[in-house]
């Protein structure tokens, strides 16, 4: 009997395709609390660790695991506005509020693109409150109507900092 091997890239592609199909078809978790709403959270949030390099800057503590949940709001037909909730924990040093990049693919038409969610610049003229730290500016993408598969990751850290992406965000969005 002859042994047949499958290339790793084929196996990885099959696993990724199966995971996307399971998310699209078999998700038992409701996307939003309000069924009439057109805003939905990504089914898998972005998780990362970011901090500063000891010796270059004073590192206050060990950087935490940070979770950012991207959202998608369908507005006009063929348009999606991507946003993100503030991180669950932030590193208050240089790398605390990283850009979030959403890569999208319209599975119906084949159109693709990316949208970058940048942090809102902090207003130092007012007293610091935790609610004002690390909010994101929404970005609108013209995706066309159909089913949108989206993945999200984090941007580059500040000089003298590091980051590790633990899990990219993943979402399936129906766009009218």
PDB file of C-alpha atoms in Angstrom:
ATOM      1  CA  UNK A   1       0.000   0.000   0.000  1.00  0.00           C
ATOM      2  CA  UNK A   2       1.288   3.448  -0.893  1.00  0.00           C
ATOM      3  CA  UNK A   3       1.308   6.203   1.722  1.00  0.00           C
ATOM      4  CA  UNK A   4      -0.244   9.528   0.645  1.00  0.00           C
ATOM      5  CA  UNK A   5       0.671  12.793   2.330  1.00  0.00           C
ATOM      6  CA  UNK A   6      -1.301  16.009   2.324  1.00  0.00           C
ATOM      7  CA  UNK A   7       0.653  19.294   2.203  1.00  0.00           C
ATOM      8  CA  UNK A   8       0.351  21.331   5.400  1.00  0.00           C
ATOM      9  CA  UNK A   9      -0.987  24.373   3.528  1.00  0.00           C
ATOM     10  CA  UNK A  10      -3.914  22.306   2.203  1.00  0.00           C
ATOM     11  CA  UNK A  11      -4.695  21.016   5.686  1.00  0.00           C
ATOM     12  CA  UNK A  12      -4.442  24.517   7.185  1.00  0.00           C
ATOM     13  CA  UNK A  13      -6.741  25.908   4.473  1.00  0.00           C
ATOM     14  CA  UNK A  14      -9.304  23.183   5.124  1.00  0.00           C
ATOM     15  CA  UNK A  15      -9.267  23.886   8.864  1.00  0.00           C
ATOM     16  CA  UNK A  16      -9.629  27.647   8.316  1.00  0.00           C
ATOM     17  CA  UNK A  17     -12.492  27.155   5.840  1.00  0.00           C
ATOM     18  CA  UNK A  18     -14.274  24.810   8.223  1.00  0.00           C
ATOM     19  CA  UNK A  19     -13.892  27.278  11.109  1.00  0.00           C
ATOM     20  CA  UNK A  20     -15.332  30.116   9.000  1.00  0.00           C
ATOM     21  CA  UNK A  21     -18.256  27.936   7.926  1.00  0.00           C
ATOM     22  CA  UNK A  22     -18.980  26.911  11.529  1.00  0.00           C
ATOM     23  CA  UNK A  23     -18.952  30.564  12.615  1.00  0.00           C
ATOM     24  CA  UNK A  24     -21.277  31.550   9.774  1.00  0.00           C
ATOM     25  CA  UNK A  25     -23.735  28.681  10.065  1.00  0.00           C
ATOM     26  CA  UNK A  26     -23.539  27.148  13.501  1.00  0.00           C
ATOM     27  CA  UNK A  27     -23.021  30.001  15.932  1.00  0.00           C
ATOM     28  CA  UNK A  28     -25.422  29.546  18.832  1.00  0.00           C
ATOM     29  CA  UNK A  29     -24.441  32.813  20.495  1.00  0.00           C
ATOM     30  CA  UNK A  30     -26.627  35.770  19.521  1.00  0.00           C
ATOM     31  CA  UNK A  31     -24.676  38.545  17.813  1.00  0.00           C
ATOM     32  CA  UNK A  32     -26.470  41.341  19.652  1.00  0.00           C
ATOM     33  CA  UNK A  33     -28.862  41.727  22.551  1.00  0.00           C
ATOM     34  CA  UNK A  34     -31.369  43.615  20.385  1.00  0.00           C
ATOM     35  CA  UNK A  35     -32.491  41.542  17.368  1.00  0.00           C
ATOM     36  CA  UNK A  36     -33.690  44.673  15.497  1.00  0.00           C
ATOM     37  CA  UNK A  37     -30.246  46.297  15.792  1.00  0.00           C
ATOM     38  CA  UNK A  38     -27.868  46.328  12.843  1.00  0.00           C
ATOM     39  CA  UNK A  39     -24.751  46.385  15.040  1.00  0.00           C
ATOM     40  CA  UNK A  40     -23.031  43.122  15.843  1.00  0.00           C
ATOM     41  CA  UNK A  41     -19.862  42.221  17.696  1.00  0.00           C
ATOM     42  CA  UNK A  42     -17.223  40.045  16.099  1.00  0.00           C
ATOM     43  CA  UNK A  43     -17.669  36.439  17.202  1.00  0.00           C
ATOM     44  CA  UNK A  44     -13.987  36.260  18.219  1.00  0.00           C
ATOM     45  CA  UNK A  45     -12.367  39.365  19.813  1.00  0.00           C
ATOM     46  CA  UNK A  46      -8.772  40.535  19.281  1.00  0.00           C
ATOM     47  CA  UNK A  47      -6.459  39.531  22.131  1.00  0.00           C
ATOM     48  CA  UNK A  48      -2.907  40.809  22.453  1.00  0.00           C
ATOM     49  CA  UNK A  49      -0.096  41.574  24.859  1.00  0.00           C
ATOM     50  CA  UNK A  50       1.850  44.823  24.453  1.00  0.00           C
ATOM     51  CA  UNK A  51       4.414  46.528  26.634  1.00  0.00           C
ATOM     52  CA  UNK A  52       7.703  48.365  26.721  1.00  0.00           C
ATOM     53  CA  UNK A  53      11.210  46.967  26.492  1.00  0.00           C
ATOM     54  CA  UNK A  54      13.017  47.175  29.880  1.00  0.00           C
ATOM     55  CA  UNK A  55      16.056  49.412  29.803  1.00  0.00           C
ATOM     56  CA  UNK A  56      14.717  51.765  27.151  1.00  0.00           C
ATOM     57  CA  UNK A  57      11.734  52.996  29.161  1.00  0.00           C
ATOM     58  CA  UNK A  58      10.587  52.519  32.721  1.00  0.00           C
ATOM     59  CA  UNK A  59       8.222  49.561  32.724  1.00  0.00           C
ATOM     60  CA  UNK A  60       5.745  49.891  35.556  1.00  0.00           C
ATOM     61  CA  UNK A  61       4.378  46.350  35.580  1.00  0.00           C
ATOM     62  CA  UNK A  62       4.011  43.195  33.552  1.00  0.00           C
ATOM     63  CA  UNK A  63       1.759  43.967  30.561  1.00  0.00           C
ATOM     64  CA  UNK A  64      -1.686  42.399  30.750  1.00  0.00           C
ATOM     65  CA  UNK A  65      -3.578  40.345  28.189  1.00  0.00           C
ATOM     66  CA  UNK A  66      -5.732  42.950  26.442  1.00  0.00           C
ATOM     67  CA  UNK A  67      -9.030  42.210  24.680  1.00  0.00           C
ATOM     68  CA  UNK A  68     -10.568  44.523  22.070  1.00  0.00           C
ATOM     69  CA  UNK A  69     -13.928  43.589  20.547  1.00  0.00           C
ATOM     70  CA  UNK A  70     -14.540  44.999  17.052  1.00  0.00           C
ATOM     71  CA  UNK A  71     -18.127  45.714  15.992  1.00  0.00           C
ATOM     72  CA  UNK A  72     -19.777  46.064  12.597  1.00  0.00           C
ATOM     73  CA  UNK A  73     -22.791  48.272  11.915  1.00  0.00           C
ATOM     74  CA  UNK A  74     -24.644  47.924   8.638  1.00  0.00           C
ATOM     75  CA  UNK A  75     -26.044  51.249   7.516  1.00  0.00           C
ATOM     76  CA  UNK A  76     -26.704  52.125   3.904  1.00  0.00           C
ATOM     77  CA  UNK A  77     -26.879  49.131   1.538  1.00  0.00           C
ATOM     78  CA  UNK A  78     -23.384  47.845   0.820  1.00  0.00           C
ATOM     79  CA  UNK A  79     -21.710  49.777   3.641  1.00  0.00           C
ATOM     80  CA  UNK A  80     -20.315  48.634   6.982  1.00  0.00           C
ATOM     81  CA  UNK A  81     -19.023  50.866   9.754  1.00  0.00           C
ATOM     82  CA  UNK A  82     -16.388  49.123  11.829  1.00  0.00           C
ATOM     83  CA  UNK A  83     -15.746  50.260  15.394  1.00  0.00           C
ATOM     84  CA  UNK A  84     -14.205  48.748  18.523  1.00  0.00           C
ATOM     85  CA  UNK A  85     -15.015  48.738  22.204  1.00  0.00           C
ATOM     86  CA  UNK A  86     -12.358  50.088  24.560  1.00  0.00           C
ATOM     87  CA  UNK A  87      -9.905  47.386  25.667  1.00  0.00           C
ATOM     88  CA  UNK A  88     -10.730  45.345  28.761  1.00  0.00           C
ATOM     89  CA  UNK A  89      -7.333  46.255  30.204  1.00  0.00           C
ATOM     90  CA  UNK A  90      -4.863  48.772  28.932  1.00  0.00           C
ATOM     91  CA  UNK A  91      -1.174  49.187  29.377  1.00  0.00           C
ATOM     92  CA  UNK A  92      -0.924  52.842  30.289  1.00  0.00           C
ATOM     93  CA  UNK A  93       2.521  53.191  28.764  1.00  0.00           C
ATOM     94  CA  UNK A  94       3.472  53.906  25.168  1.00  0.00           C
ATOM     95  CA  UNK A  95       1.807  50.878  23.612  1.00  0.00           C
ATOM     96  CA  UNK A  96      -1.507  50.899  25.480  1.00  0.00           C
ATOM     97  CA  UNK A  97      -3.856  51.845  22.673  1.00  0.00           C
ATOM     98  CA  UNK A  98      -2.857  50.209  19.400  1.00  0.00           C
ATOM     99  CA  UNK A  99      -4.567  50.651  16.041  1.00  0.00           C
ATOM    100  CA  UNK A 100      -6.969  47.866  15.079  1.00  0.00           C
ATOM    101  CA  UNK A 101      -6.975  46.888  11.395  1.00  0.00           C
ATOM    102  CA  UNK A 102     -10.038  45.102  10.007  1.00  0.00           C
ATOM    103  CA  UNK A 103      -9.486  43.111   6.802  1.00  0.00           C
ATOM    104  CA  UNK A 104     -12.745  42.205   5.067  1.00  0.00           C
ATOM    105  CA  UNK A 105     -13.795  39.983   2.175  1.00  0.00           C
ATOM    106  CA  UNK A 106     -17.225  39.958   0.536  1.00  0.00           C
ATOM    107  CA  UNK A 107     -17.869  36.240   0.046  1.00  0.00           C
ATOM    108  CA  UNK A 108     -20.663  37.008  -2.444  1.00  0.00           C
ATOM    109  CA  UNK A 109     -18.820  39.352  -4.829  1.00  0.00           C
ATOM    110  CA  UNK A 110     -15.140  38.742  -4.033  1.00  0.00           C
ATOM    111  CA  UNK A 111     -14.493  42.403  -3.161  1.00  0.00           C
ATOM    112  CA  UNK A 112     -11.982  42.966  -0.366  1.00  0.00           C
ATOM    113  CA  UNK A 113     -10.353  45.755   1.583  1.00  0.00           C
ATOM    114  CA  UNK A 114      -9.187  46.977   4.956  1.00  0.00           C
ATOM    115  CA  UNK A 115     -10.245  49.616   7.459  1.00  0.00           C
ATOM    116  CA  UNK A 116      -8.051  50.951  10.262  1.00  0.00           C
ATOM    117  CA  UNK A 117      -9.562  51.952  13.593  1.00  0.00           C
ATOM    118  CA  UNK A 118      -7.323  54.573  15.161  1.00  0.00           C
ATOM    119  CA  UNK A 119      -7.446  55.654  18.808  1.00  0.00           C
ATOM    120  CA  UNK A 120      -9.197  58.928  19.583  1.00  0.00           C
ATOM    121  CA  UNK A 121      -6.486  61.443  20.524  1.00  0.00           C
ATOM    122  CA  UNK A 122      -6.586  61.998  24.267  1.00  0.00           C
ATOM    123  CA  UNK A 123      -7.591  65.493  25.405  1.00  0.00           C
ATOM    124  CA  UNK A 124      -5.033  66.478  28.035  1.00  0.00           C
ATOM    125  CA  UNK A 125      -6.873  69.730  28.827  1.00  0.00           C
ATOM    126  CA  UNK A 126      -9.387  67.803  30.939  1.00  0.00           C
ATOM    127  CA  UNK A 127      -8.846  65.544  33.940  1.00  0.00           C
ATOM    128  CA  UNK A 128      -8.075  61.919  33.142  1.00  0.00           C
ATOM    129  CA  UNK A 129     -10.960  59.464  33.470  1.00  0.00           C
ATOM    130  CA  UNK A 130     -10.748  55.763  32.582  1.00  0.00           C
ATOM    131  CA  UNK A 131     -13.750  56.155  30.237  1.00  0.00           C
ATOM    132  CA  UNK A 132     -11.800  58.580  28.036  1.00  0.00           C
ATOM    133  CA  UNK A 133      -8.740  56.360  27.587  1.00  0.00           C
ATOM    134  CA  UNK A 134      -8.414  54.259  24.451  1.00  0.00           C
ATOM    135  CA  UNK A 135     -11.579  54.858  22.468  1.00  0.00           C
ATOM    136  CA  UNK A 136     -11.571  54.172  18.729  1.00  0.00           C
ATOM    137  CA  UNK A 137     -12.632  56.299  15.750  1.00  0.00           C
ATOM    138  CA  UNK A 138     -15.070  54.251  13.589  1.00  0.00           C
ATOM    139  CA  UNK A 139     -14.206  53.591   9.923  1.00  0.00           C
ATOM    140  CA  UNK A 140     -16.736  52.994   7.137  1.00  0.00           C
ATOM    141  CA  UNK A 141     -16.042  50.549   4.308  1.00  0.00           C
ATOM    142  CA  UNK A 142     -17.992  50.143   1.077  1.00  0.00           C
ATOM    143  CA  UNK A 143     -18.160  46.357   0.974  1.00  0.00           C
ATOM    144  CA  UNK A 144     -21.133  45.785  -1.296  1.00  0.00           C
ATOM    145  CA  UNK A 145     -24.116  43.650  -0.343  1.00  0.00           C
ATOM    146  CA  UNK A 146     -23.579  40.048   0.689  1.00  0.00           C
ATOM    147  CA  UNK A 147     -21.887  38.053   3.428  1.00  0.00           C
ATOM    148  CA  UNK A 148     -18.714  39.695   4.739  1.00  0.00           C
ATOM    149  CA  UNK A 149     -15.956  37.693   6.419  1.00  0.00           C
ATOM    150  CA  UNK A 150     -13.735  39.964   8.500  1.00  0.00           C
ATOM    151  CA  UNK A 151     -10.595  39.495  10.544  1.00  0.00           C
ATOM    152  CA  UNK A 152      -9.005  42.066  12.847  1.00  0.00           C
ATOM    153  CA  UNK A 153      -5.482  42.450  14.190  1.00  0.00           C
ATOM    154  CA  UNK A 154      -3.430  45.104  15.966  1.00  0.00           C
ATOM    155  CA  UNK A 155      -1.182  47.790  14.515  1.00  0.00           C
ATOM    156  CA  UNK A 156       2.476  48.475  15.135  1.00  0.00           C
ATOM    157  CA  UNK A 157       3.626  49.435  18.645  1.00  0.00           C
ATOM    158  CA  UNK A 158       5.398  52.663  19.513  1.00  0.00           C
ATOM    159  CA  UNK A 159       9.218  52.726  19.224  1.00  0.00           C
ATOM    160  CA  UNK A 160      10.792  50.881  22.165  1.00  0.00           C
ATOM    161  CA  UNK A 161       7.705  48.730  22.692  1.00  0.00           C
ATOM    162  CA  UNK A 162       6.682  45.209  21.736  1.00  0.00           C
ATOM    163  CA  UNK A 163       3.456  43.364  21.024  1.00  0.00           C
ATOM    164  CA  UNK A 164       2.226  39.807  20.591  1.00  0.00           C
ATOM    165  CA  UNK A 165      -1.035  39.013  18.847  1.00  0.00           C
ATOM    166  CA  UNK A 166      -2.619  36.164  20.825  1.00  0.00           C
ATOM    167  CA  UNK A 167      -5.795  35.757  18.726  1.00  0.00           C
ATOM    168  CA  UNK A 168      -7.010  37.793  15.757  1.00  0.00           C
ATOM    169  CA  UNK A 169     -10.622  38.925  15.765  1.00  0.00           C
ATOM    170  CA  UNK A 170     -13.049  37.160  13.436  1.00  0.00           C
ATOM    171  CA  UNK A 171     -16.548  38.127  12.371  1.00  0.00           C
ATOM    172  CA  UNK A 172     -19.166  37.159   9.773  1.00  0.00           C
ATOM    173  CA  UNK A 173     -21.448  40.053   8.831  1.00  0.00           C
ATOM    174  CA  UNK A 174     -24.538  39.951   6.589  1.00  0.00           C
ATOM    175  CA  UNK A 175     -24.738  43.253   4.676  1.00  0.00           C
ATOM    176  CA  UNK A 176     -27.988  44.283   2.943  1.00  0.00           C
TER     177      UNK A 176
END
